Amino acid sequence: MAVRTPAHEERQRRCRVPSAAGSISRHSVCGRGTAEGGGGGRRSEADRRGAEGAGTRTATTRRRGESGADERGEAGVGTGRFCRRTAERTMTQNIVPIISLRRLTAEVHELTMAAPHIARDARPGQFVNIRVDDHYPLLRRPFSIFAADGERLSVVFTVIGTGTRALAAKRPGETLDVVGPCGNDFLAFEPGEYDTAVFVAGGIGVAPFPFLTRSFPANRPFVTYVGGRNSGLIVTEGLHEPHIATDDGSLGFHGTVVDLIRNETADGRFGKVRYFTCGPTRMMKALADHARSEGSACYASLETDMACGVGLCQGCNVERKDGPSKYALVCKEGTIFDTEQVVLR
Ligand SMILES: Cc1cc2nc3c(=O)[nH]c(=O)nc-3n(C[C@H](O)[C@H](O)[C@H](O)COP(=O)(O)OP(=O)(O)OC[C@H]3O[C@@H](n4cnc5c(N)ncnc54)[C@H](O)[C@@H]3O)c2cc1C
Ligand code: FES
């Protein structure tokens, strides 16, 4: 557990610089955690308090191509190779004003902030860690970056519990404490020998795909699939002609998004595909099984419980199938992994 000292506080105070957009940025200091001896699993909010204190000041992340990618830029499909750190980029902690909060669908809210320090560096698939309230909940909540246009940064969320309820009650002009950008990005896994990229979103796991759609290389064909329990959860904004599936049949195909993909890819119309996915673990596991059965690569953005979000608390581990250590830290080595390299449960 990291302990804050007066020297820490003083260094942090001196690092505060006001930005042009009115946000406050704390340049973080470099620190490392390891995946060795993971197994922390789910822990209570109280258990994680120490990690939260440390997490606000310590952060490194990888640049495009450094996560799981070898020297040729290939993402290392099935090689057992894990993210290798060759350079570091520092994430920042920012106090940012809320610009807007609106509903995208009956159940999905979009929150837009003035966060230039994060937005300028952000890449699709990365996330931000938001402290939604000064008092409670104490732990930050991670959210995928939905849009980043240089100055503005957006996330989308559904109301689940304490954190998201507090976020939904915010108003423009209020501020949030945001750390980011965190984690690796989908574009690191784009290079390779295949014909079509298939984006597969489940529920609020749609969050990174509008940003990925805008950023994807123009010479690589892609197709988008979105699934959800019902139409109120289906976000299509920022997506290119999405194929839609709902569990209750209220919109698009009646069934799971993986069933829809099985139906539509069976005739080989997309050639050799590579899947990029984010959503519930059960859906991503079904997709990974399907990808394996057809010999395709599949890269999944994992959502584990997180506390510090920067590799310190060991609370977000995922079991590796192979590799230098038994566990990988999702917040630091991911969140995006080759599904052949980790155990999805
Ligand atoms: C890398 C990463 C990216 C994420 N991106 C997004 C995003 O873009 N949009 C978004 O809405 N959420 C996202 N999440 C989940 C988000 O961080 C919150 O955990 C979630 O929204 C619930 O927070 P809460 O404080 O409202 O609920 P809590 O009060 O923490 O939880 C209330 C109850 O809901 C359960 N619960 C917590 N999370 C979920 C969940 N995801 N699904 C079902 N039940 C849950 C808890 O176990 C608990 O019983 C992401 C998580 C990770 C790790
Ligand atoms: S190590 Fe703390 S959340 Fe990943």
Tab-separated table of N, CA, C and O in Angstrom, residues 201-204 226-234 244-251 253 255-257 283:
chain	number	residue	atom	x	y	z
A	201	ALA	N	-19.478	-5.534	-31.107
A	201	ALA	CA	-19.780	-4.847	-29.850
A	201	ALA	C	-20.956	-5.510	-29.161
A	201	ALA	O	-21.949	-5.851	-29.803
A	202	GLY	N	-20.846	-5.679	-27.854
A	202	GLY	CA	-21.964	-6.205	-27.074
A	202	GLY	C	-22.364	-5.190	-26.020
A	202	GLY	O	-21.541	-4.759	-25.210
A	203	GLY	N	-23.623	-4.750	-26.039
A	203	GLY	CA	-24.124	-3.811	-25.036
A	203	GLY	C	-23.311	-2.527	-25.020
A	203	GLY	O	-22.984	-1.952	-26.060
A	204	ILE	N	-22.937	-2.098	-23.814
A	204	ILE	CA	-22.188	-0.846	-23.686
A	204	ILE	C	-20.747	-1.022	-24.171
A	204	ILE	O	-19.996	-0.052	-24.312
A	226	VAL	N	-23.299	-5.126	-33.916
A	226	VAL	CA	-23.651	-4.629	-32.586
A	226	VAL	C	-24.783	-5.475	-32.025
A	226	VAL	O	-25.795	-5.689	-32.706
A	227	GLY	N	-24.614	-5.933	-30.796
A	227	GLY	CA	-25.676	-6.703	-30.151
A	227	GLY	C	-26.021	-6.119	-28.799
A	227	GLY	O	-25.206	-5.420	-28.180
A	228	GLY	N	-27.245	-6.386	-28.355
A	228	GLY	CA	-27.650	-5.913	-27.029
A	228	GLY	C	-28.877	-6.674	-26.572
A	228	GLY	O	-29.520	-7.363	-27.369
A	229	ARG	N	-29.198	-6.517	-25.296
A	229	ARG	CA	-30.382	-7.219	-24.781
A	229	ARG	C	-31.646	-6.723	-25.474
A	229	ARG	O	-32.539	-7.479	-25.769
A	230	ASN	N	-31.707	-5.383	-25.692
A	230	ASN	CA	-32.889	-4.809	-26.337
A	230	ASN	C	-32.495	-3.539	-27.086
A	230	ASN	O	-31.343	-3.079	-26.989
A	231	SER	N	-33.459	-2.946	-27.798
A	231	SER	CA	-33.146	-1.803	-28.666
A	231	SER	C	-32.658	-0.588	-27.873
A	231	SER	O	-31.913	0.238	-28.400
A	232	GLY	N	-33.062	-0.480	-26.605
A	232	GLY	CA	-32.646	0.663	-25.790
A	232	GLY	C	-31.156	0.692	-25.509
A	232	GLY	O	-30.607	1.706	-25.074
A	233	LEU	N	-30.498	-0.429	-25.753
A	233	LEU	CA	-29.058	-0.509	-25.486
A	233	LEU	C	-28.231	-0.411	-26.761
A	233	LEU	O	-27.002	-0.460	-26.714
A	234	ILE	N	-28.904	-0.302	-27.900
A	234	ILE	CA	-28.172	-0.320	-29.170
A	234	ILE	C	-27.768	1.098	-29.570
A	234	ILE	O	-28.607	1.941	-29.886
A	244	ILE	N	-27.229	-5.352	-36.767
A	244	ILE	CA	-27.712	-5.300	-35.380
A	244	ILE	C	-28.417	-6.590	-34.981
A	244	ILE	O	-29.171	-7.169	-35.775
A	245	ALA	N	-28.176	-7.000	-33.744
A	245	ALA	CA	-28.895	-8.148	-33.170
A	245	ALA	C	-29.362	-7.775	-31.770
A	245	ALA	O	-28.635	-7.108	-31.025
A	246	THR	N	-30.589	-8.174	-31.425
A	246	THR	CA	-31.051	-7.982	-30.040
A	246	THR	C	-31.584	-9.309	-29.505
A	246	THR	O	-32.202	-10.088	-30.239
A	247	ASP	N	-31.332	-9.517	-28.220
A	247	ASP	CA	-31.759	-10.777	-27.598
A	247	ASP	C	-33.278	-10.930	-27.664
A	247	ASP	O	-33.791	-12.039	-27.826
A	248	ASP	N	-34.007	-9.787	-27.518
A	248	ASP	CA	-35.473	-9.875	-27.497
A	248	ASP	C	-36.097	-9.605	-28.868
A	248	ASP	O	-37.321	-9.557	-28.995
A	249	GLY	N	-35.280	-9.398	-29.873
A	249	GLY	CA	-35.803	-9.195	-31.228
A	249	GLY	C	-36.410	-7.819	-31.456
A	249	GLY	O	-37.035	-7.574	-32.485
A	250	SER	N	-36.204	-6.874	-30.521
A	250	SER	CA	-36.822	-5.555	-30.673
A	250	SER	C	-36.162	-4.718	-31.764
A	250	SER	O	-36.726	-3.721	-32.211
A	251	LEU	N	-34.978	-5.101	-32.199
A	251	LEU	CA	-34.304	-4.398	-33.302
A	251	LEU	C	-33.372	-5.382	-34.006
A	251	LEU	O	-32.629	-6.123	-33.348
A	253	PHE	N	-31.700	-8.492	-36.032
A	253	PHE	CA	-31.751	-9.953	-35.911
A	253	PHE	C	-32.201	-10.349	-34.508
A	253	PHE	O	-31.757	-9.757	-33.519
A	255	GLY	N	-31.706	-12.580	-31.715
A	255	GLY	CA	-30.738	-13.561	-31.220
A	255	GLY	C	-29.464	-12.847	-30.812
A	255	GLY	O	-29.426	-11.615	-30.743
A	256	THR	N	-28.431	-13.615	-30.555
A	256	THR	CA	-27.187	-12.978	-30.106
A	256	THR	C	-26.388	-12.485	-31.310
A	256	THR	O	-26.558	-12.971	-32.436
A	257	VAL	N	-25.508	-11.558	-31.031
A	257	VAL	CA	-24.699	-10.994	-32.107
A	257	VAL	C	-23.756	-12.058	-32.679
A	257	VAL	O	-23.448	-12.052	-33.876
A	283	MET	N	-20.138	-13.093	-24.181
A	283	MET	CA	-20.229	-12.863	-25.624
A	283	MET	C	-18.851	-12.986	-26.276
A	283	MET	O	-18.694	-13.615	-27.328
